């Protein structure tokens, strides 16, 4: 059965292998290691990163393909980044098995846990909760919106890290300073407290183990630009099986493994900087240098379930995505500008009133501290 191809990655680098019927071993064309094809793939395989990083870039998208449905014979079009979808006529799952499309096949997936009806309800509540949204939005969006269930590719990384750093710890003190003020037309000296930070050198080492660091690997979905869900329950990842794809679309990665790893390194550095600040302690921290050693880096490719919603409002297209596990909604919100203007004027009015009251009581002029 051709489905097996999706389950036969190289045991060293994770590349999808094409094996000959009857052969018992196969050399990986990417890393050269010999694979025993009788060994079944482990549950949610994770692979060593370094042998997998070399080789040609995979950022070019495959062309649109035509495949015919094995059940009803109808012809279906696979958009460039799509590798699985349902037949328009009989709903059979169509999977494009061409291993030349991409070097790595998904190893794991989180099945959809939020059904379309629940996702629609979340979306409706989200639209209602928007402060500055036009009042007619919830109604009109509900009428037109169509949800599309998509399995989106994500790189999933594990790594150990150790980081040496140099920086400074700042301790803040409150000091009293003499300030000249005008009061009732007369100048007089009063005490004012001021914050002063003293900096001392700090250096040290922090260590962190990263597990299941996710990098969105699609690259081609407008809906997901600048969007991140707050969490994914990666502990529930299941080994990939084509059955899960029934009724949904599944996509190939457009961001290749080296690009995904670069994004992961940036994300890890952000977390490590937080660890360093915590390690430095004090009231404020400065980081001058940091040097991170990574080892035991592993990766796998997974598919995560996302509901996509595109709607038009006031002649513009808006994109909203809903986490297919948690129901979290992320998206663009149309704004009713008159509501924003009224709110801004209200705030400005309050600030102006506060300034008038403060200004009336005293005129302030700062002098050098004594
Ligand atoms: Zn290999
Ligand atoms: Zn069909």
PDB file of C-alpha atoms in Angstrom, residues 52-233:
ATOM      1  CA  UNK A  52      19.233  16.694   8.003  1.00  0.00           C
ATOM      2  CA  UNK A  53      20.255  20.343   7.646  1.00  0.00           C
ATOM      3  CA  UNK A  54      22.434  19.901   4.530  1.00  0.00           C
ATOM      4  CA  UNK A  55      21.248  19.584   0.962  1.00  0.00           C
ATOM      5  CA  UNK A  56      19.310  21.673  -1.501  1.00  0.00           C
ATOM      6  CA  UNK A  57      16.876  24.292  -0.227  1.00  0.00           C
ATOM      7  CA  UNK A  58      13.210  23.389  -0.455  1.00  0.00           C
ATOM      8  CA  UNK A  59      11.652  26.793  -0.680  1.00  0.00           C
ATOM      9  CA  UNK A  60      10.359  26.391  -4.259  1.00  0.00           C
ATOM     10  CA  UNK A  61       6.746  25.317  -4.339  1.00  0.00           C
ATOM     11  CA  UNK A  62       5.695  22.314  -6.387  1.00  0.00           C
ATOM     12  CA  UNK A  63       3.346  23.028  -9.321  1.00  0.00           C
ATOM     13  CA  UNK A  64      -0.393  22.453  -9.207  1.00  0.00           C
ATOM     14  CA  UNK A  65      -1.133  18.743  -9.756  1.00  0.00           C
ATOM     15  CA  UNK A  66      -4.155  16.827 -11.061  1.00  0.00           C
ATOM     16  CA  UNK A  67      -5.018  13.518  -9.458  1.00  0.00           C
ATOM     17  CA  UNK A  68      -7.965  11.260 -10.044  1.00  0.00           C
ATOM     18  CA  UNK A  69     -10.144   9.950  -7.238  1.00  0.00           C
ATOM     19  CA  UNK A  70      -9.695   6.171  -6.792  1.00  0.00           C
ATOM     20  CA  UNK A  71     -13.358   5.793  -5.725  1.00  0.00           C
ATOM     21  CA  UNK A  72     -15.321   7.801  -8.278  1.00  0.00           C
ATOM     22  CA  UNK A  73     -12.726   8.634 -10.907  1.00  0.00           C
ATOM     23  CA  UNK A  74     -13.334  12.391 -10.752  1.00  0.00           C
ATOM     24  CA  UNK A  75     -10.303  14.573 -11.316  1.00  0.00           C
ATOM     25  CA  UNK A  76      -9.173  16.774  -8.443  1.00  0.00           C
ATOM     26  CA  UNK A  77      -6.707  19.649  -8.467  1.00  0.00           C
ATOM     27  CA  UNK A  78      -4.050  19.826  -5.773  1.00  0.00           C
ATOM     28  CA  UNK A  79      -3.031  23.420  -5.201  1.00  0.00           C
ATOM     29  CA  UNK A  80       0.777  23.833  -5.023  1.00  0.00           C
ATOM     30  CA  UNK A  81       1.118  23.532  -1.254  1.00  0.00           C
ATOM     31  CA  UNK A  82      -1.688  21.039  -0.685  1.00  0.00           C
ATOM     32  CA  UNK A  83      -0.957  17.320  -0.413  1.00  0.00           C
ATOM     33  CA  UNK A  84      -4.261  16.006   0.917  1.00  0.00           C
ATOM     34  CA  UNK A  85      -7.896  17.010   0.423  1.00  0.00           C
ATOM     35  CA  UNK A  86     -11.283  15.415  -0.017  1.00  0.00           C
ATOM     36  CA  UNK A  87     -12.787  14.529  -3.365  1.00  0.00           C
ATOM     37  CA  UNK A  88     -15.456  17.119  -4.255  1.00  0.00           C
ATOM     38  CA  UNK A  89     -17.875  14.422  -5.337  1.00  0.00           C
ATOM     39  CA  UNK A  90     -17.520  11.444  -3.009  1.00  0.00           C
ATOM     40  CA  UNK A  91     -15.485  12.835  -0.073  1.00  0.00           C
ATOM     41  CA  UNK A  92     -12.785  10.175  -0.402  1.00  0.00           C
ATOM     42  CA  UNK A  93      -9.495  11.446   1.064  1.00  0.00           C
ATOM     43  CA  UNK A  94      -7.067  12.126  -1.750  1.00  0.00           C
ATOM     44  CA  UNK A  95      -3.409  12.096  -0.762  1.00  0.00           C
ATOM     45  CA  UNK A  96      -0.633  13.047  -3.122  1.00  0.00           C
ATOM     46  CA  UNK A  97       2.068  10.494  -2.298  1.00  0.00           C
ATOM     47  CA  UNK A  98       4.761  11.891  -4.584  1.00  0.00           C
ATOM     48  CA  UNK A  99       7.830  11.810  -2.339  1.00  0.00           C
ATOM     49  CA  UNK A 100       9.649  14.220  -4.672  1.00  0.00           C
ATOM     50  CA  UNK A 101       7.390  17.056  -3.511  1.00  0.00           C
ATOM     51  CA  UNK A 102       9.226  17.366  -0.193  1.00  0.00           C
ATOM     52  CA  UNK A 103      12.113  15.651   1.532  1.00  0.00           C
ATOM     53  CA  UNK A 104      10.349  15.239   4.888  1.00  0.00           C
ATOM     54  CA  UNK A 105       6.887  13.815   5.478  1.00  0.00           C
ATOM     55  CA  UNK A 106       4.823  14.599   8.582  1.00  0.00           C
ATOM     56  CA  UNK A 107       5.495  12.147  11.398  1.00  0.00           C
ATOM     57  CA  UNK A 108       2.857  13.277  13.848  1.00  0.00           C
ATOM     58  CA  UNK A 109      -0.356  15.220  14.148  1.00  0.00           C
ATOM     59  CA  UNK A 110      -2.874  16.609  16.595  1.00  0.00           C
ATOM     60  CA  UNK A 111      -6.353  15.556  15.446  1.00  0.00           C
ATOM     61  CA  UNK A 112      -9.100  18.199  15.263  1.00  0.00           C
ATOM     62  CA  UNK A 113     -10.771  18.403  18.689  1.00  0.00           C
ATOM     63  CA  UNK A 114     -12.950  21.476  18.053  1.00  0.00           C
ATOM     64  CA  UNK A 115     -15.662  20.757  15.505  1.00  0.00           C
ATOM     65  CA  UNK A 116     -16.760  23.220  12.880  1.00  0.00           C
ATOM     66  CA  UNK A 117     -19.938  24.175  14.771  1.00  0.00           C
ATOM     67  CA  UNK A 118     -17.975  24.898  17.963  1.00  0.00           C
ATOM     68  CA  UNK A 119     -15.380  26.883  15.990  1.00  0.00           C
ATOM     69  CA  UNK A 120     -18.157  28.962  14.430  1.00  0.00           C
ATOM     70  CA  UNK A 121     -19.598  29.659  17.885  1.00  0.00           C
ATOM     71  CA  UNK A 122     -16.161  30.780  19.189  1.00  0.00           C
ATOM     72  CA  UNK A 123     -15.769  33.044  16.204  1.00  0.00           C
ATOM     73  CA  UNK A 124     -19.189  34.584  16.755  1.00  0.00           C
ATOM     74  CA  UNK A 125     -18.415  35.291  20.423  1.00  0.00           C
ATOM     75  CA  UNK A 126     -15.037  36.776  19.505  1.00  0.00           C
ATOM     76  CA  UNK A 127     -16.583  39.125  16.955  1.00  0.00           C
ATOM     77  CA  UNK A 128     -19.156  40.262  19.507  1.00  0.00           C
ATOM     78  CA  UNK A 129     -16.525  40.988  22.159  1.00  0.00           C
ATOM     79  CA  UNK A 130     -14.607  43.507  20.070  1.00  0.00           C
ATOM     80  CA  UNK A 131     -14.774  46.994  21.476  1.00  0.00           C
ATOM     81  CA  UNK A 132     -14.208  48.912  18.325  1.00  0.00           C
ATOM     82  CA  UNK A 133     -15.919  46.588  15.893  1.00  0.00           C
ATOM     83  CA  UNK A 134     -18.794  47.939  13.845  1.00  0.00           C
ATOM     84  CA  UNK A 135     -22.053  46.767  15.420  1.00  0.00           C
ATOM     85  CA  UNK A 136     -23.246  45.205  12.182  1.00  0.00           C
ATOM     86  CA  UNK A 137     -20.138  43.010  11.944  1.00  0.00           C
ATOM     87  CA  UNK A 138     -21.236  40.021  14.011  1.00  0.00           C
ATOM     88  CA  UNK A 139     -24.435  39.751  11.989  1.00  0.00           C
ATOM     89  CA  UNK A 140     -22.906  40.105   8.550  1.00  0.00           C
ATOM     90  CA  UNK A 141     -19.875  37.903   9.306  1.00  0.00           C
ATOM     91  CA  UNK A 142     -22.079  35.126  10.610  1.00  0.00           C
ATOM     92  CA  UNK A 143     -24.104  35.114   7.452  1.00  0.00           C
ATOM     93  CA  UNK A 144     -21.219  34.826   5.013  1.00  0.00           C
ATOM     94  CA  UNK A 145     -18.455  33.060   6.862  1.00  0.00           C
ATOM     95  CA  UNK A 146     -17.214  29.705   5.743  1.00  0.00           C
ATOM     96  CA  UNK A 147     -14.760  27.710   7.821  1.00  0.00           C
ATOM     97  CA  UNK A 148     -12.026  25.602   6.285  1.00  0.00           C
ATOM     98  CA  UNK A 149     -10.305  22.912   8.384  1.00  0.00           C
ATOM     99  CA  UNK A 150      -6.602  22.811   7.544  1.00  0.00           C
ATOM    100  CA  UNK A 151      -3.736  20.686   8.850  1.00  0.00           C
ATOM    101  CA  UNK A 152      -0.837  23.124   8.902  1.00  0.00           C
ATOM    102  CA  UNK A 153       2.795  21.912   8.943  1.00  0.00           C
ATOM    103  CA  UNK A 154       4.968  22.867  11.913  1.00  0.00           C
ATOM    104  CA  UNK A 155       8.604  21.990  12.612  1.00  0.00           C
ATOM    105  CA  UNK A 156       8.919  20.616  16.108  1.00  0.00           C
ATOM    106  CA  UNK A 157      12.379  20.926  17.721  1.00  0.00           C
ATOM    107  CA  UNK A 158      14.083  19.614  20.845  1.00  0.00           C
ATOM    108  CA  UNK A 159      17.471  20.890  22.049  1.00  0.00           C
ATOM    109  CA  UNK A 160      19.695  21.176  25.100  1.00  0.00           C
ATOM    110  CA  UNK A 161      21.351  24.542  25.673  1.00  0.00           C
ATOM    111  CA  UNK A 162      23.966  26.055  27.948  1.00  0.00           C
ATOM    112  CA  UNK A 163      24.679  29.786  27.777  1.00  0.00           C
ATOM    113  CA  UNK A 164      27.556  31.851  29.202  1.00  0.00           C
ATOM    114  CA  UNK A 165      26.718  35.497  29.577  1.00  0.00           C
ATOM    115  CA  UNK A 166      28.146  38.843  30.692  1.00  0.00           C
ATOM    116  CA  UNK A 167      26.059  41.780  31.721  1.00  0.00           C
ATOM    117  CA  UNK A 168      25.197  44.122  34.551  1.00  0.00           C
ATOM    118  CA  UNK A 169      22.849  44.114  37.485  1.00  0.00           C
ATOM    119  CA  UNK A 170      21.144  47.391  38.300  1.00  0.00           C
ATOM    120  CA  UNK A 171      19.953  48.253  41.796  1.00  0.00           C
ATOM    121  CA  UNK A 172      17.506  51.082  42.073  1.00  0.00           C
ATOM    122  CA  UNK A 173      17.548  53.506  45.008  1.00  0.00           C
ATOM    123  CA  UNK A 174      15.301  56.361  45.789  1.00  0.00           C
ATOM    124  CA  UNK A 175      17.205  59.548  46.607  1.00  0.00           C
ATOM    125  CA  UNK A 176      15.935  62.877  47.779  1.00  0.00           C
ATOM    126  CA  UNK A 177      16.783  65.951  45.725  1.00  0.00           C
ATOM    127  CA  UNK A 178      16.258  69.646  46.338  1.00  0.00           C
ATOM    128  CA  UNK A 179      14.128  71.259  43.673  1.00  0.00           C
ATOM    129  CA  UNK A 180      13.134  74.896  43.198  1.00  0.00           C
ATOM    130  CA  UNK A 181       9.427  75.448  42.607  1.00  0.00           C
ATOM    131  CA  UNK A 182       7.224  78.473  42.075  1.00  0.00           C
ATOM    132  CA  UNK A 183       4.330  78.652  44.459  1.00  0.00           C
ATOM    133  CA  UNK A 184       1.911  81.551  44.563  1.00  0.00           C
ATOM    134  CA  UNK A 185       4.356  83.678  42.512  1.00  0.00           C
ATOM    135  CA  UNK A 186       7.255  82.985  44.963  1.00  0.00           C
ATOM    136  CA  UNK A 187      10.182  80.647  44.422  1.00  0.00           C
ATOM    137  CA  UNK A 188      10.946  78.123  47.125  1.00  0.00           C
ATOM    138  CA  UNK A 189      13.011  74.922  47.677  1.00  0.00           C
ATOM    139  CA  UNK A 190      11.301  71.567  48.271  1.00  0.00           C
ATOM    140  CA  UNK A 191      12.456  67.933  48.449  1.00  0.00           C
ATOM    141  CA  UNK A 192      11.620  65.609  45.608  1.00  0.00           C
ATOM    142  CA  UNK A 193      12.391  61.890  45.483  1.00  0.00           C
ATOM    143  CA  UNK A 194      14.091  60.512  42.413  1.00  0.00           C
ATOM    144  CA  UNK A 195      15.065  56.990  41.222  1.00  0.00           C
ATOM    145  CA  UNK A 196      18.773  56.250  40.674  1.00  0.00           C
ATOM    146  CA  UNK A 197      20.182  52.955  39.334  1.00  0.00           C
ATOM    147  CA  UNK A 198      23.661  51.668  40.306  1.00  0.00           C
ATOM    148  CA  UNK A 199      25.149  49.135  37.867  1.00  0.00           C
ATOM    149  CA  UNK A 200      27.519  46.306  38.831  1.00  0.00           C
ATOM    150  CA  UNK A 201      29.083  43.704  36.505  1.00  0.00           C
ATOM    151  CA  UNK A 202      27.339  40.298  36.459  1.00  0.00           C
ATOM    152  CA  UNK A 203      28.192  37.103  34.611  1.00  0.00           C
ATOM    153  CA  UNK A 204      27.212  33.472  34.770  1.00  0.00           C
ATOM    154  CA  UNK A 205      25.736  30.477  33.037  1.00  0.00           C
ATOM    155  CA  UNK A 206      22.164  29.379  32.419  1.00  0.00           C
ATOM    156  CA  UNK A 207      20.947  26.079  30.982  1.00  0.00           C
ATOM    157  CA  UNK A 208      17.645  25.079  29.461  1.00  0.00           C
ATOM    158  CA  UNK A 209      16.199  22.056  27.760  1.00  0.00           C
ATOM    159  CA  UNK A 210      13.780  22.907  24.952  1.00  0.00           C
ATOM    160  CA  UNK A 211      11.102  20.381  24.114  1.00  0.00           C
ATOM    161  CA  UNK A 212       8.527  20.579  21.337  1.00  0.00           C
ATOM    162  CA  UNK A 213       9.462  24.088  20.242  1.00  0.00           C
ATOM    163  CA  UNK A 214       7.054  24.723  17.362  1.00  0.00           C
ATOM    164  CA  UNK A 215       7.824  26.766  14.252  1.00  0.00           C
ATOM    165  CA  UNK A 216       4.997  27.337  11.808  1.00  0.00           C
ATOM    166  CA  UNK A 217       6.328  25.959   8.521  1.00  0.00           C
ATOM    167  CA  UNK A 218       3.594  26.756   6.027  1.00  0.00           C
ATOM    168  CA  UNK A 219       4.818  30.129   4.859  1.00  0.00           C
ATOM    169  CA  UNK A 220       1.981  30.441   2.328  1.00  0.00           C
ATOM    170  CA  UNK A 221      -1.141  31.099   4.386  1.00  0.00           C
ATOM    171  CA  UNK A 222      -2.080  34.791   4.640  1.00  0.00           C
ATOM    172  CA  UNK A 223      -4.339  33.814   7.532  1.00  0.00           C
ATOM    173  CA  UNK A 224      -1.356  32.830   9.672  1.00  0.00           C
ATOM    174  CA  UNK A 225       0.922  35.827   9.025  1.00  0.00           C
ATOM    175  CA  UNK A 226       1.997  37.312  12.372  1.00  0.00           C
ATOM    176  CA  UNK A 227      -0.404  35.018  14.229  1.00  0.00           C
ATOM    177  CA  UNK A 228       0.588  32.713  17.020  1.00  0.00           C
ATOM    178  CA  UNK A 229      -1.636  30.624  19.195  1.00  0.00           C
ATOM    179  CA  UNK A 230      -0.753  30.743  22.875  1.00  0.00           C
ATOM    180  CA  UNK A 231      -0.488  26.977  23.276  1.00  0.00           C
ATOM    181  CA  UNK A 232      -0.568  23.588  21.614  1.00  0.00           C
ATOM    182  CA  UNK A 233      -0.908  20.360  23.605  1.00  0.00           C
TER     183      UNK A 233
END
